[in-house]
Amino acid sequence: MNALQQVPGTDADSTRTARVAYNIGNAKYRLAQAAEASDPKSALGLYAEALAAYRRAMGAAPDDVDAKFNHEFVARKMDDLKKKLEEQQKQQEQQPQDQQKQEGEKQDQQGEQQKQQQEQQQQQQAAAEKKDGEMSKDEAAALLDAQRDQEVRPDEVVKKLQGAAVAEPVEDW
């Protein structure tokens, strides 16, 4: 890499200048590719340097198809890496919010468990207070309500009989 950078950029031989710039671009691209997994931000800088080198190569030799292709390829690669970094940043911002939600849900679950335990304890205490053959107040009230609903009242029987009269036709055809 150092040897390529020592070649003068303002050489009278534009083909040689284009080749040197192209090779510098390739070297920067490979370095960026290697650094992408471990340090994506430095990889972005190396991709930018590769783009600049490919631009110099295209300036020195406008007909060089390889330099144009590599320039476009590295530009796409750079855009993809930027998007990936943005997504990672969004995910990192989301993680604290998700953790807070999870902690809130855990606290809600613990609260519900405590309520259930208290209800069970109350039921056990109520059951312990009952003696054999005795009912709790709630059970007795429910039994009385059920009996009242089944009782036949005399005033209801009279109302049913009065309303059950068979109607005679007004006219006979």
Coordinates of C-alpha atoms in Angstrom, one line a residue:
M1 CA 0.0 0.0 0.0
N2 CA 2.8 2.4 0.9
A3 CA 4.6 1.7 -2.3
L4 CA 1.5 2.6 -4.4
Q5 CA 1.1 5.8 -2.5
Q6 CA 4.7 6.8 -3.2
V7 CA 4.0 6.8 -7.0
P8 CA 3.6 10.5 -8.1
G9 CA -0.1 11.3 -8.9
T10 CA 0.8 13.9 -11.5
D11 CA 2.6 11.6 -13.9
A12 CA 2.7 12.3 -17.5
D13 CA 1.6 8.7 -18.2
S14 CA -2.1 8.8 -17.5
T15 CA -2.5 5.1 -17.9
R16 CA 0.1 4.4 -15.2
T17 CA -1.6 7.0 -12.9
A18 CA -5.0 5.4 -13.6
R19 CA -3.6 1.9 -12.8
V20 CA -2.0 3.1 -9.5
A21 CA -5.2 4.8 -8.4
Y22 CA -7.2 1.7 -9.4
N23 CA -4.9 -0.5 -7.4
I24 CA -5.1 1.8 -4.4
G25 CA -8.9 1.7 -4.6
N26 CA -8.7 -2.1 -4.6
A27 CA -6.4 -2.2 -1.7
K28 CA -8.6 0.2 0.3
Y29 CA -11.7 -1.9 -0.6
R30 CA -10.1 -5.1 0.7
L31 CA -9.0 -3.4 3.9
A32 CA -12.5 -2.1 4.4
Q33 CA -14.0 -5.5 3.7
A34 CA -11.7 -7.0 6.3
A35 CA -12.5 -4.3 8.9
E36 CA -16.3 -4.4 8.3
A37 CA -17.0 -7.1 10.8
S38 CA -14.8 -5.8 13.6
D39 CA -15.0 -2.0 13.1
P40 CA -17.7 -0.9 10.7
K41 CA -17.1 2.8 11.2
S42 CA -13.4 2.5 10.1
A43 CA -14.6 0.4 7.2
L44 CA -16.8 3.3 6.1
G45 CA -13.8 5.5 6.0
L46 CA -11.8 3.0 4.0
Y47 CA -14.7 2.6 1.6
A48 CA -14.7 6.4 1.1
E49 CA -11.0 6.3 0.4
A50 CA -11.5 3.6 -2.1
L51 CA -14.2 5.6 -3.8
A52 CA -11.8 8.6 -4.1
A53 CA -9.1 6.4 -5.6
Y54 CA -11.6 5.0 -8.2
R55 CA -12.6 8.6 -9.0
R56 CA -9.0 9.5 -9.6
A57 CA -8.6 6.4 -11.8
M58 CA -11.7 7.4 -13.8
G59 CA -10.4 10.9 -14.1
A60 CA -7.1 9.7 -15.5
A61 CA -8.6 7.0 -17.8
P62 CA -12.3 7.8 -18.5
D63 CA -12.7 4.7 -20.6
D64 CA -11.7 2.3 -17.8
V65 CA -14.8 0.1 -17.3
D66 CA -13.3 -1.7 -14.3
A67 CA -12.8 1.5 -12.3
K68 CA -16.4 2.6 -13.1
F69 CA -17.8 -0.8 -12.0
N70 CA -15.7 -0.9 -8.8
H71 CA -16.7 2.7 -8.0
E72 CA -20.4 1.8 -8.3
F73 CA -19.9 -1.4 -6.4
V74 CA -18.1 0.3 -3.5
A75 CA -20.7 3.0 -3.4
R76 CA -23.5 0.4 -3.0
K77 CA -21.4 -1.4 -0.4
M78 CA -21.0 1.8 1.5
D79 CA -24.7 2.6 1.4
D80 CA -25.5 -0.9 2.7
L81 CA -23.1 -0.6 5.5
K82 CA -24.6 2.8 6.5
K83 CA -28.1 1.3 6.6
K84 CA -26.8 -1.6 8.7
L85 CA -25.2 0.8 11.2
E86 CA -28.4 2.9 11.4
E87 CA -30.4 -0.3 12.1
Q88 CA -28.0 -1.4 14.8
Q89 CA -28.2 2.1 16.4
K90 CA -32.0 1.9 16.3
Q91 CA -31.9 -1.5 17.9
Q92 CA -29.6 -0.3 20.6
E93 CA -32.0 2.6 21.3
Q94 CA -34.9 0.1 21.4
Q95 CA -33.3 -2.3 23.8
P96 CA -33.6 0.0 26.9
Q97 CA -37.2 0.6 26.1
D98 CA -37.8 -3.2 25.7
Q99 CA -36.0 -3.8 29.0
Q100 CA -38.2 -1.3 30.7
K101 CA -41.4 -3.0 29.3
Q102 CA -40.2 -6.4 30.4
E103 CA -39.4 -5.1 33.9
G104 CA -42.9 -3.6 34.1
E105 CA -44.5 -6.8 32.9
K106 CA -42.5 -8.8 35.6
Q107 CA -43.7 -6.4 38.3
D108 CA -47.3 -6.8 37.0
Q109 CA -46.9 -10.6 37.1
Q110 CA -45.5 -10.4 40.6
G111 CA -48.4 -8.2 41.8
E112 CA -50.9 -10.7 40.3
Q113 CA -49.2 -13.6 42.0
Q114 CA -49.3 -11.8 45.4
K115 CA -53.0 -11.1 44.9
Q116 CA -53.7 -14.7 44.1
Q117 CA -51.7 -15.8 47.2
Q118 CA -53.7 -13.4 49.4
E119 CA -57.0 -14.7 48.0
Q120 CA -55.9 -18.3 48.6
Q121 CA -54.9 -17.4 52.2
Q122 CA -58.2 -15.8 52.8
Q123 CA -60.1 -18.8 51.4
Q124 CA -58.0 -21.1 53.6
Q125 CA -58.7 -19.0 56.6
A126 CA -62.4 -19.0 55.9
A127 CA -62.4 -22.7 55.4
A128 CA -60.5 -23.2 58.7
E129 CA -63.0 -21.1 60.5
K130 CA -65.9 -23.2 59.3
K131 CA -66.8 -26.2 61.4
D132 CA -68.1 -29.5 60.1
G133 CA -71.7 -29.1 58.9
E134 CA -71.6 -25.3 59.0
M135 CA -71.8 -22.9 56.0
S136 CA -70.1 -19.6 55.5
K137 CA -72.1 -16.5 55.2
D138 CA -71.7 -16.3 51.5
E139 CA -72.8 -19.9 51.0
A140 CA -75.9 -19.4 53.2
A141 CA -76.9 -16.2 51.3
A142 CA -76.5 -18.0 48.0
L143 CA -78.6 -20.9 49.2
L144 CA -81.4 -18.5 50.5
D145 CA -81.5 -16.6 47.2
A146 CA -81.8 -19.9 45.2
Q147 CA -84.7 -21.0 47.5
R148 CA -86.5 -17.7 47.1
D149 CA -86.3 -18.0 43.3
Q150 CA -87.9 -21.4 43.4
E151 CA -90.8 -20.5 45.8
V152 CA -94.3 -20.2 44.3
R153 CA -96.1 -17.2 45.5
P154 CA -99.9 -17.2 45.6
D155 CA -100.2 -13.7 43.9
E156 CA -98.2 -15.0 41.0
V157 CA -100.5 -18.0 40.5
V158 CA -103.6 -15.7 40.4
K159 CA -102.0 -13.4 37.9
K160 CA -101.1 -16.4 35.6
L161 CA -104.7 -17.7 35.8
Q162 CA -106.2 -14.4 35.1
G163 CA -104.0 -13.8 32.1
A164 CA -104.6 -17.3 30.7
A165 CA -108.3 -16.9 29.7
V166 CA -109.2 -18.2 26.3
A167 CA -110.5 -15.4 24.0
E168 CA -113.8 -15.9 22.1
P169 CA -114.0 -14.7 18.5
V170 CA -115.9 -11.4 18.1
E171 CA -117.9 -12.6 15.1
D172 CA -118.9 -15.9 13.9
W173 CA -118.6 -16.3 10.2

